[in-house]
CSV table of N, CA and C and ligand atoms in Angstrom, one decimal:
chain,number,residue,atom,x,y,z
A,869,MET,N,142.3,42.5,103.7
A,869,MET,CA,141.7,41.2,104.1
A,869,MET,C,140.2,41.4,104.3
A,870,LEU,N,139.4,40.5,103.7
A,870,LEU,CA,138.0,40.6,103.9
A,870,LEU,C,137.6,40.0,105.2
A,871,SER,N,136.5,40.6,105.8
A,871,SER,CA,136.0,40.0,107.0
A,871,SER,C,135.2,38.8,106.6
A,872,GLU,N,134.9,37.9,107.6
A,872,GLU,CA,134.1,36.7,107.3
A,872,GLU,C,132.8,37.1,106.7
A,873,ARG,N,132.2,38.1,107.3
A,873,ARG,CA,130.8,38.5,106.9
A,873,ARG,C,130.8,39.1,105.5
A,874,MET,N,131.8,39.9,105.2
A,874,MET,CA,131.9,40.5,103.9
A,874,MET,C,132.2,39.4,102.8
A,875,GLN,N,133.1,38.5,103.2
A,875,GLN,CA,133.4,37.4,102.3
A,875,GLN,C,132.2,36.5,101.9
A,876,LYS,N,131.4,36.2,103.0
A,876,LYS,CA,130.2,35.4,102.8
A,876,LYS,C,129.2,36.2,101.9
A,877,ALA,N,129.0,37.4,102.1
A,877,ALA,CA,128.1,38.2,101.3
A,877,ALA,C,128.6,38.3,99.9
A,878,LEU,N,129.9,38.5,99.6
A,878,LEU,CA,130.4,38.6,98.3
A,878,LEU,C,130.3,37.3,97.5
A,879,ASN,N,130.5,36.2,98.3
A,879,ASN,CA,130.3,34.8,97.7
A,879,ASN,C,128.9,34.6,97.3
A,880,GLY,N,128.0,35.1,98.1
A,880,GLY,CA,126.5,35.1,97.8
A,880,GLY,C,126.2,35.8,96.5
A,881,GLN,N,126.9,36.9,96.3
A,881,GLN,CA,126.7,37.7,95.1
A,881,GLN,C,127.2,37.0,93.9
A,882,VAL,N,128.3,36.2,94.0
A,882,VAL,CA,128.8,35.4,92.9
A,882,VAL,C,127.7,34.5,92.4
A,883,ASN,N,127.0,33.9,93.4
A,883,ASN,CA,125.9,32.9,93.1
A,883,ASN,C,124.8,33.7,92.4
A,884,ALA,N,124.4,34.9,93.0
A,884,ALA,CA,123.3,35.6,92.5
A,884,ALA,C,123.5,36.1,91.0
A,885,GLU,N,124.8,36.4,90.7
A,885,GLU,CA,125.1,36.9,89.3
A,885,GLU,C,125.1,35.7,88.4
A,886,LEU,N,125.6,34.5,88.9
A,886,LEU,CA,125.5,33.3,88.0
A,886,LEU,C,124.1,32.9,87.8
A,887,TYR,N,123.2,33.1,88.8
A,887,TYR,CA,121.8,32.8,88.6
A,887,TYR,C,121.2,33.7,87.6
A,888,SER,N,121.6,35.0,87.7
A,888,SER,CA,121.1,36.0,86.7
A,888,SER,C,121.5,35.5,85.3
A,889,SER,N,122.7,35.1,85.1
A,889,SER,CA,123.2,34.6,83.8
A,889,SER,C,122.3,33.4,83.3
A,890,TYR,N,122.1,32.5,84.3
A,890,TYR,CA,121.3,31.3,84.0
A,890,TYR,C,119.8,31.7,83.6
A,891,LEU,N,119.3,32.6,84.4
A,891,LEU,CA,117.9,33.1,84.1
A,891,LEU,C,117.8,33.7,82.7
A,892,TYR,N,118.8,34.5,82.3
A,892,TYR,CA,118.7,35.2,81.0
A,892,TYR,C,119.0,34.2,79.9
A,893,LEU,N,119.8,33.2,80.2
A,893,LEU,CA,120.1,32.1,79.2
A,893,LEU,C,118.8,31.3,79.0
A,894,SER,N,118.0,31.1,80.0
A,894,SER,CA,116.7,30.4,79.9
A,894,SER,C,115.7,31.3,79.1
A,895,MET,N,115.8,32.6,79.3
A,895,MET,CA,115.0,33.5,78.5
A,895,MET,C,115.4,33.5,77.1
A,896,ASN,N,116.7,33.4,76.8
A,896,ASN,CA,117.2,33.2,75.5
A,896,ASN,C,116.6,32.0,74.8
A,897,ALA,N,116.6,30.9,75.6
A,897,ALA,CA,116.1,29.6,75.0
A,897,ALA,C,114.6,29.8,74.7
A,898,TYR,N,113.9,30.5,75.6
A,898,TYR,CA,112.4,30.7,75.4
A,898,TYR,C,112.2,31.5,74.1
A,899,PHE,N,113.0,32.6,73.9
A,899,PHE,CA,112.8,33.4,72.7
A,899,PHE,C,113.2,32.6,71.4
A,900,LYS,N,114.2,31.8,71.5
A,900,LYS,CA,114.5,30.9,70.4
A,900,LYS,C,113.4,30.0,70.0
A,901,SER,N,112.7,29.5,71.1
A,901,SER,CA,111.6,28.5,70.9
A,901,SER,C,110.4,29.1,70.2
A,902,VAL,N,110.3,30.5,70.3
A,902,VAL,CA,109.1,31.1,69.7
A,902,VAL,C,109.6,32.0,68.4
A,903,ASN,N,110.8,31.7,68.0
A,903,ASN,CA,111.4,32.3,66.8
A,903,ASN,C,111.6,33.8,66.8
A,904,LEU,N,111.8,34.3,68.0
A,904,LEU,CA,112.2,35.7,68.2
A,904,LEU,C,113.7,35.8,68.4
A,905,ASP,N,114.4,35.7,67.3
A,905,ASP,CA,115.9,35.6,67.4
A,905,ASP,C,116.6,36.9,67.9
A,906,GLY,N,115.9,38.0,67.6
A,906,GLY,CA,116.5,39.3,68.1
A,906,GLY,C,116.4,39.4,69.6
A,907,PHE,N,115.2,39.1,70.1
A,907,PHE,CA,115.0,39.0,71.6
A,907,PHE,C,116.0,38.0,72.2
A,908,ALA,N,116.1,36.9,71.5
A,908,ALA,CA,117.1,35.9,72.0
A,908,ALA,C,118.5,36.4,72.0
A,909,ASN,N,118.9,37.1,71.0
A,909,ASN,CA,120.2,37.7,71.0
A,909,ASN,C,120.4,38.7,72.2
A,910,TRP,N,119.4,39.5,72.4
A,910,TRP,CA,119.5,40.5,73.5
A,910,TRP,C,119.7,39.8,74.8
A,911,MET,N,119.0,38.6,75.0
A,911,MET,CA,119.1,37.9,76.3
A,911,MET,C,120.5,37.2,76.3
A,912,ASN,N,121.0,36.8,75.2
A,912,ASN,CA,122.3,36.1,75.2
A,912,ASN,C,123.4,37.2,75.7
A,913,SER,N,123.3,38.4,75.2
A,913,SER,CA,124.2,39.4,75.6
A,913,SER,C,124.1,39.7,77.1
A,914,GLN,N,122.8,39.7,77.5
A,914,GLN,CA,122.5,39.9,79.0
A,914,GLN,C,123.1,38.8,79.8
A,915,ALA,N,123.0,37.6,79.3
A,915,ALA,CA,123.5,36.4,80.1
A,915,ALA,C,125.0,36.5,80.2
A,916,GLN,N,125.7,37.0,79.1
A,916,GLN,CA,127.1,37.1,79.1
A,916,GLN,C,127.6,38.2,80.0
A,917,GLU,N,126.8,39.3,80.1
A,917,GLU,CA,127.2,40.4,81.0
A,917,GLU,C,127.1,39.9,82.4
A,918,GLU,N,126.1,39.1,82.7
A,918,GLU,CA,126.0,38.6,84.1
A,918,GLU,C,127.2,37.7,84.5
A,919,LEU,N,127.6,36.9,83.5
A,919,LEU,CA,128.8,36.0,83.7
A,919,LEU,C,130.0,36.9,84.1
A,920,MET,N,130.1,38.0,83.4
A,920,MET,CA,131.2,38.9,83.6
A,920,MET,C,131.1,39.5,85.0
A,921,HIS,N,129.8,39.9,85.4
A,921,HIS,CA,129.6,40.4,86.8
A,921,HIS,C,130.1,39.4,87.8
A,922,ALA,N,129.7,38.1,87.6
A,922,ALA,CA,130.0,37.0,88.6
A,922,ALA,C,131.5,36.9,88.7
A,923,MET,N,132.2,37.0,87.5
A,923,MET,CA,133.7,36.9,87.5
A,923,MET,C,134.4,38.1,88.2
A,924,LYS,N,133.8,39.3,88.1
A,924,LYS,CA,134.3,40.4,88.8
A,924,LYS,C,134.3,40.2,90.3
A,925,PHE,N,133.2,39.7,90.8
A,925,PHE,CA,133.1,39.4,92.2
A,925,PHE,C,134.1,38.3,92.6
A,926,TYR,N,134.1,37.2,91.8
A,926,TYR,CA,135.0,36.1,92.1
A,926,TYR,C,136.4,36.5,92.2
A,927,GLU,N,136.8,37.3,91.2
A,927,GLU,CA,138.2,37.8,91.2
A,927,GLU,C,138.5,38.7,92.3
A,928,PHE,N,137.6,39.6,92.7
A,928,PHE,CA,137.8,40.5,93.8
A,928,PHE,C,138.0,39.8,95.1
A,929,ILE,N,137.2,38.8,95.3
A,929,ILE,CA,137.3,38.0,96.6
A,929,ILE,C,138.7,37.4,96.7
A,930,ASN,N,139.2,36.9,95.5
A,930,ASN,CA,140.5,36.3,95.5
A,930,ASN,C,141.6,37.3,95.7
A,931,GLN,N,141.4,38.4,95.0
A,931,GLN,CA,142.4,39.5,95.1
A,931,GLN,C,142.6,40.0,96.5
A,932,ARG,N,141.5,40.0,97.3
A,932,ARG,CA,141.6,40.5,98.6
A,932,ARG,C,142.0,39.4,99.6
A,933,GLY,N,142.5,38.3,99.1
A,933,GLY,CA,142.9,37.2,100.0
A,933,GLY,C,141.8,36.4,100.6
A,934,GLY,N,140.6,36.5,100.0
A,934,GLY,CA,139.5,35.7,100.5
A,934,GLY,C,139.4,34.4,99.8
A,935,ARG,N,138.4,33.6,100.2
A,935,ARG,CA,138.2,32.3,99.7
A,935,ARG,C,136.9,32.2,99.0
A,936,SER,N,136.9,31.9,97.7
A,936,SER,CA,135.7,31.7,96.9
A,936,SER,C,135.1,30.4,97.2
A,937,LEU,N,133.8,30.4,97.6
A,937,LEU,CA,133.1,29.1,97.8
A,937,LEU,C,131.9,29.1,96.9
A,938,LEU,N,131.9,28.1,96.0
A,938,LEU,CA,130.8,28.1,95.1
A,938,LEU,C,129.7,27.2,95.5
A,939,ALA,N,128.4,27.7,95.3
A,939,ALA,CA,127.3,26.9,95.8
A,939,ALA,C,126.4,26.6,94.6
A,940,ALA,N,125.4,25.7,94.8
A,940,ALA,CA,124.5,25.3,93.7
A,940,ALA,C,123.7,26.5,93.1
A,941,ILE,N,123.5,26.5,91.8
A,941,ILE,CA,122.7,27.5,91.2
A,941,ILE,C,121.3,27.1,91.0
A,942,GLU,N,120.4,27.9,91.5
A,942,GLU,CA,118.9,27.5,91.4
A,942,GLU,C,118.5,27.3,90.0
A,943,THR,N,117.5,26.5,89.7
A,943,THR,CA,117.0,26.3,88.4
A,943,THR,C,116.1,27.5,88.0
A,944,PRO,N,116.3,28.1,86.9
A,944,PRO,CA,115.5,29.2,86.5
A,944,PRO,C,114.2,28.8,85.9
A,945,PRO,N,113.2,29.7,85.8
A,945,PRO,CA,111.9,29.3,85.1
A,945,PRO,C,112.3,29.1,83.6
A,946,ALA,N,111.4,28.3,82.9
A,946,ALA,CA,111.7,28.0,81.5
A,946,ALA,C,110.6,28.5,80.5
A,947,GLN,N,109.5,28.9,81.1
A,947,GLN,CA,108.4,29.2,80.2
A,947,GLN,C,107.7,30.5,80.6
A,948,TRP,N,107.4,31.3,79.6
A,948,TRP,CA,106.6,32.6,79.9
A,948,TRP,C,105.5,32.7,78.9
A,949,ASP,N,104.5,33.5,79.3
A,949,ASP,CA,103.3,33.6,78.5
A,949,ASP,C,103.5,34.5,77.2
A,950,SER,N,104.5,35.4,77.3
A,950,SER,CA,104.7,36.4,76.2
A,950,SER,C,106.0,37.1,76.4
A,951,PRO,N,106.5,37.8,75.4
A,951,PRO,CA,107.7,38.6,75.6
A,951,PRO,C,107.5,39.7,76.7
A,952,LEU,N,106.3,40.2,76.8
A,952,LEU,CA,106.0,41.2,77.8
A,952,LEU,C,106.3,40.6,79.2
A,953,ALA,N,105.8,39.3,79.4
A,953,ALA,CA,105.9,38.7,80.7
A,953,ALA,C,107.4,38.4,81.0
A,954,VAL,N,108.2,38.1,79.9
A,954,VAL,CA,109.6,37.9,80.1
A,954,VAL,C,110.3,39.2,80.7
A,955,PHE,N,109.9,40.3,80.0
A,955,PHE,CA,110.6,41.6,80.4
A,955,PHE,C,110.0,42.1,81.7
A,956,GLU,N,108.8,41.8,82.1
A,956,GLU,CA,108.3,42.2,83.4
A,956,GLU,C,109.2,41.4,84.5
A,957,ASP,N,109.4,40.1,84.2
A,957,ASP,CA,110.2,39.3,85.1
A,957,ASP,C,111.7,39.9,85.2
A,958,THR,N,112.2,40.3,84.0
A,958,THR,CA,113.6,40.8,83.9
A,958,THR,C,113.7,42.0,84.8
A,959,LEU,N,112.7,43.0,84.7
A,959,LEU,CA,112.8,44.2,85.4
A,959,LEU,C,112.8,43.9,86.9
A,960,LYS,N,111.8,43.0,87.3
A,960,LYS,CA,111.7,42.6,88.7
A,960,LYS,C,113.0,42.0,89.2
A,961,HIS,N,113.6,41.2,88.4
A,961,HIS,CA,114.9,40.6,88.8
A,961,HIS,C,116.0,41.6,89.0
A,962,GLU,N,116.1,42.5,88.0
A,962,GLU,CA,117.1,43.6,88.1
A,962,GLU,C,116.9,44.4,89.4
A,963,GLN,N,115.6,44.7,89.7
A,963,GLN,CA,115.3,45.5,90.9
A,963,GLN,C,115.8,44.7,92.1
A,964,LYS,N,115.6,43.4,92.1
A,964,LYS,CA,116.0,42.6,93.2
A,964,LYS,C,117.6,42.6,93.4
A,965,VAL,N,118.3,42.5,92.2
A,965,VAL,CA,119.7,42.6,92.2
A,965,VAL,C,120.2,44.0,92.7
A,966,THR,N,119.5,45.0,92.4
A,966,THR,CA,119.9,46.4,92.9
A,966,THR,C,119.8,46.3,94.4
A,967,GLY,N,118.8,45.7,94.9
A,967,GLY,CA,118.6,45.6,96.4
A,967,GLY,C,119.8,44.8,97.0
A,968,LEU,N,120.2,43.8,96.3
A,968,LEU,CA,121.3,43.0,96.8
A,968,LEU,C,122.6,43.8,96.8
A,969,ILE,N,122.8,44.6,95.7
A,969,ILE,CA,124.1,45.4,95.7
A,969,ILE,C,124.0,46.4,96.8
A,970,ASN,N,122.9,47.1,97.0
A,970,ASN,CA,122.7,48.0,98.0
A,970,ASN,C,123.0,47.4,99.4
A,971,GLY,N,122.6,46.2,99.6
A,971,GLY,CA,122.8,45.5,100.8
A,971,GLY,C,124.3,45.2,101.0
A,972,LEU,N,125.0,44.9,100.0
A,972,LEU,CA,126.5,44.7,100.0
A,972,LEU,C,127.2,46.0,100.4
A,973,VAL,N,126.7,47.1,99.8
A,973,VAL,CA,127.3,48.4,100.2
A,973,VAL,C,127.1,48.7,101.7
A,974,GLU,N,125.9,48.4,102.2
A,974,GLU,CA,125.7,48.6,103.6
A,974,GLU,C,126.6,47.8,104.5
A,975,ILE,N,126.8,46.5,104.1
A,975,ILE,CA,127.7,45.7,104.9
A,975,ILE,C,129.1,46.2,104.8
A,976,ALA,N,129.6,46.6,103.6
A,976,ALA,CA,130.9,47.2,103.5
A,976,ALA,C,131.1,48.4,104.3
A,977,MET,N,130.0,49.2,104.4
A,977,MET,CA,130.1,50.4,105.3
A,977,MET,C,130.2,50.0,106.8
A,978,GLU,N,129.4,49.1,107.1
A,978,GLU,CA,129.4,48.6,108.6
A,978,GLU,C,130.7,48.0,108.9
A,979,GLU,N,131.3,47.3,108.0
A,979,GLU,CA,132.6,46.6,108.2
A,979,GLU,C,133.8,47.6,108.0
A,980,ARG,N,133.5,48.8,107.7
A,980,ARG,CA,134.5,49.8,107.4
A,980,ARG,C,135.5,49.3,106.4
A,981,ASP,N,135.0,48.6,105.3
A,981,ASP,CA,135.8,48.1,104.3
A,981,ASP,C,135.7,49.0,103.1
A,982,HIS,N,136.7,49.9,103.0
A,982,HIS,CA,136.6,51.0,102.0
A,982,HIS,C,136.9,50.4,100.6
A,983,ALA,N,137.8,49.5,100.5
A,983,ALA,CA,138.2,48.9,99.2
A,983,ALA,C,136.9,48.2,98.6
A,984,THR,N,136.2,47.5,99.4
A,984,THR,CA,135.0,46.9,98.9
A,984,THR,C,133.9,47.9,98.5
A,985,GLN,N,133.8,49.0,99.3
A,985,GLN,CA,132.9,50.0,99.0
A,985,GLN,C,133.2,50.6,97.6
A,986,ILE,N,134.5,50.9,97.4
A,986,ILE,CA,134.9,51.5,96.1
A,986,ILE,C,134.6,50.5,94.9
A,987,PHE,N,135.0,49.2,95.2
A,987,PHE,CA,134.7,48.1,94.2
A,987,PHE,C,133.2,48.1,93.8
A,988,LEU,N,132.4,48.2,94.8
A,988,LEU,CA,130.9,48.1,94.6
A,988,LEU,C,130.3,49.3,93.8
A,989,GLN,N,131.0,50.4,93.8
A,989,GLN,CA,130.5,51.6,93.1
A,989,GLN,C,130.2,51.3,91.7
A,990,TRP,N,131.0,50.5,91.0
A,990,TRP,CA,130.8,50.2,89.6
A,990,TRP,C,129.5,49.5,89.4
A,991,PHE,N,129.1,48.6,90.4
A,991,PHE,CA,127.9,47.8,90.3
A,991,PHE,C,126.7,48.7,90.6
A,992,VAL,N,126.9,49.7,91.5
A,992,VAL,CA,125.8,50.6,91.8
A,992,VAL,C,125.4,51.4,90.5
A,993,THR,N,126.4,51.9,89.8
A,993,THR,CA,126.1,52.5,88.5
A,993,THR,C,125.6,51.6,87.4
A,994,GLU,N,126.1,50.4,87.4
A,994,GLU,CA,125.7,49.4,86.4
A,994,GLU,C,124.2,49.1,86.6
A,995,GLN,N,123.8,49.0,87.9
A,995,GLN,CA,122.4,48.7,88.1
A,995,GLN,C,121.4,49.8,87.6
A,996,VAL,N,121.9,51.0,87.7
A,996,VAL,CA,121.0,52.1,87.2
A,996,VAL,C,120.9,51.9,85.7
A,997,GLU,N,122.0,51.6,85.0
A,997,GLU,CA,121.9,51.3,83.5
A,997,GLU,C,121.1,50.1,83.2
A,998,GLU,N,121.2,49.1,83.9
A,998,GLU,CA,120.5,47.8,83.6
A,998,GLU,C,119.0,48.0,83.8
A,999,GLU,N,118.6,48.7,84.9
A,999,GLU,CA,117.2,48.9,85.1
A,999,GLU,C,116.6,49.8,84.0
A,1000,GLU,N,117.4,50.8,83.6
A,1000,GLU,CA,117.0,51.7,82.5
A,1000,GLU,C,116.8,50.9,81.2
A,1001,SER,N,117.8,50.1,80.8
A,1001,SER,CA,117.7,49.5,79.5
A,1001,SER,C,116.6,48.4,79.5
A,1002,VAL,N,116.4,47.7,80.6
A,1002,VAL,CA,115.3,46.7,80.6
A,1002,VAL,C,114.0,47.5,80.6
A,1003,GLY,N,113.9,48.6,81.4
A,1003,GLY,CA,112.7,49.4,81.5
A,1003,GLY,C,112.3,49.9,80.1
A,1004,ASN,N,113.3,50.3,79.3
A,1004,ASN,CA,113.0,50.8,78.0
A,1004,ASN,C,112.4,49.8,77.1
A,1005,VAL,N,112.9,48.6,77.1
A,1005,VAL,CA,112.3,47.5,76.3
A,1005,VAL,C,110.9,47.2,76.8
A,1006,LEU,N,110.7,47.1,78.1
A,1006,LEU,CA,109.4,46.8,78.7
A,1006,LEU,C,108.4,47.9,78.2
A,1007,GLU,N,108.8,49.2,78.3
A,1007,GLU,CA,107.8,50.2,77.9
A,1007,GLU,C,107.4,50.1,76.4
A,1008,GLN,N,108.4,49.8,75.6
A,1008,GLN,CA,108.1,49.6,74.1
A,1008,GLN,C,107.1,48.4,73.9
A,1009,LEU,N,107.4,47.3,74.7
A,1009,LEU,CA,106.5,46.2,74.6
A,1009,LEU,C,105.1,46.5,75.0
A,1010,LYS,N,105.0,47.3,76.0
A,1010,LYS,CA,103.6,47.7,76.5
A,1010,LYS,C,102.9,48.6,75.5
A,1011,LEU,N,103.7,49.4,74.8
A,1011,LEU,CA,103.1,50.3,73.8
A,1011,LEU,C,102.6,49.5,72.6
A,1012,LEU,N,103.3,48.4,72.3
A,1012,LEU,CA,102.9,47.6,71.1
A,1012,LEU,C,101.6,46.8,71.3
A,1013,GLY,N,101.4,46.4,72.6
A,1013,GLY,CA,100.2,45.6,72.8
A,1013,GLY,C,100.2,44.3,72.0
A,1014,ASP,N,99.2,44.1,71.2
A,1014,ASP,CA,99.2,42.8,70.4
A,1014,ASP,C,99.7,43.0,69.0
A,1015,ALA,N,100.2,44.2,68.6
A,1015,ALA,CA,100.7,44.4,67.3
A,1015,ALA,C,101.8,43.5,66.8
A,1016,LYS,N,101.6,42.6,66.0
A,1016,LYS,CA,102.6,41.6,65.6
A,1016,LYS,C,103.7,42.3,64.8
A,1017,GLN,N,103.3,43.2,63.9
A,1017,GLN,CA,104.2,44.0,63.1
A,1017,GLN,C,105.3,44.7,63.9
A,1018,GLY,N,104.8,45.3,65.0
A,1018,GLY,CA,105.7,46.1,65.9
A,1018,GLY,C,106.7,45.1,66.6
A,1019,LEU,N,106.2,44.0,66.9
A,1019,LEU,CA,107.0,43.0,67.6
A,1019,LEU,C,108.1,42.5,66.7
A,1020,PHE,N,107.8,42.3,65.4
A,1020,PHE,CA,108.8,41.9,64.4
A,1020,PHE,C,109.9,43.0,64.3
A,1021,MET,N,109.4,44.3,64.3
A,1021,MET,CA,110.4,45.4,64.1
A,1021,MET,C,111.3,45.5,65.4
A,1022,MET,N,110.7,45.3,66.5
A,1022,MET,CA,111.5,45.3,67.8
A,1022,MET,C,112.5,44.2,67.8
A,1023,ASP,N,112.1,43.0,67.2
A,1023,ASP,CA,113.0,41.8,67.2
A,1023,ASP,C,114.2,42.2,66.3
A,1024,ARG,N,114.0,42.9,65.3
A,1024,ARG,CA,115.1,43.3,64.4
A,1024,ARG,C,116.0,44.3,65.1
A,1025,GLU,N,115.4,45.2,65.9
A,1025,GLU,CA,116.2,46.2,66.6
A,1025,GLU,C,117.1,45.5,67.7
A,1026,LEU,N,116.5,44.5,68.4
A,1026,LEU,CA,117.2,43.9,69.5
A,1026,LEU,C,118.3,42.9,69.0
A,1027,ALA,N,118.2,42.6,67.7
A,1027,ALA,CA,119.2,41.7,67.1
A,1027,ALA,C,120.5,42.4,67.0
A,1028,THR,N,120.5,43.8,67.1
A,1028,THR,CA,121.8,44.5,66.9
A,1028,THR,C,122.6,44.6,68.2
A,1029,ARG,N,122.0,44.2,69.4
A,1029,ARG,CA,122.8,44.3,70.6
A,1029,ARG,C,124.0,43.4,70.6
A,1030,GLN,N,125.2,44.0,70.9
A,1030,GLN,CA,126.5,43.3,70.9
A,1030,GLN,C,126.7,42.7,72.2
A,1031,ALA,N,127.3,41.5,72.2
A,1031,ALA,CA,127.7,40.8,73.5
A,1031,ALA,C,128.9,41.6,74.0
A,1032,PRO,N,129.0,41.7,75.4
A,1032,PRO,CA,130.2,42.4,75.9
A,1032,PRO,C,131.5,41.8,75.5
A,1033,ASP,N,132.5,42.6,75.4
A,1033,ASP,CA,133.9,42.1,75.1
A,1033,ASP,C,134.5,41.7,76.5
A,1034,MET,N,134.4,40.4,76.7
A,1034,MET,CA,134.8,39.9,78.0
A,1034,MET,C,136.3,40.2,78.3
A,1035,SER,N,137.1,40.2,77.3
A,1035,SER,CA,138.6,40.4,77.5
A,1035,SER,C,138.8,41.8,78.1
A,1036,VAL,N,138.0,42.8,77.6
A,1036,VAL,CA,138.2,44.2,78.1
A,1036,VAL,C,137.5,44.4,79.4
A,1037,GLU,N,136.2,44.0,79.4
A,1037,GLU,CA,135.3,44.3,80.5
A,1037,GLU,C,135.8,43.7,81.9
A,1038,SER,N,136.4,42.5,81.8
A,1038,SER,CA,136.8,41.9,83.0
A,1038,SER,C,138.0,42.4,83.7
A,1039,GLU,N,138.7,43.4,83.0
A,1039,GLU,CA,139.9,43.9,83.6
A,1039,GLU,C,139.6,44.9,84.7
B,2052,FEO,FE1,124.5,41.7,87.4
B,2052,FEO,FE2,121.9,42.5,85.9
B,2052,FEO,O1,123.0,42.6,87.4
């Protein structure tokens, strides 16, 4: 059984993950609007992964006999100055999420909730991977500067990212 404090924190994370999905979907829309379909594809995959994260938390709360309480999702920004600005925001956002996950781990430790601690380990590892993959795209964009040709090539590369297989990942 989840403690009230743990349940509230996990419900907060469902909302944070749904907001992440919303944010990346908004970034997808931005990239589509400037005809960078590869970047848009990358953000679409990212948005779907976040949805999967939200569902992992949602299902875990229910599995532990808790009560899922859904709250309003904040409106994400809709406009950016450049692809670089989008990925700077993405990295900042992922660093913020890492902080949230670490906060959940601390609560689970204080509540002596070992099952939640074990559940959260997947997310601790996932955040390392997310920050790395976003950081890699950001570094490439910084190297490109204003080179349009390079941006076009990156767009083609990012078009190859596959959306997660929800049926497998959510198990
Ligand atoms: Fe669900 Fe990108 O962290």
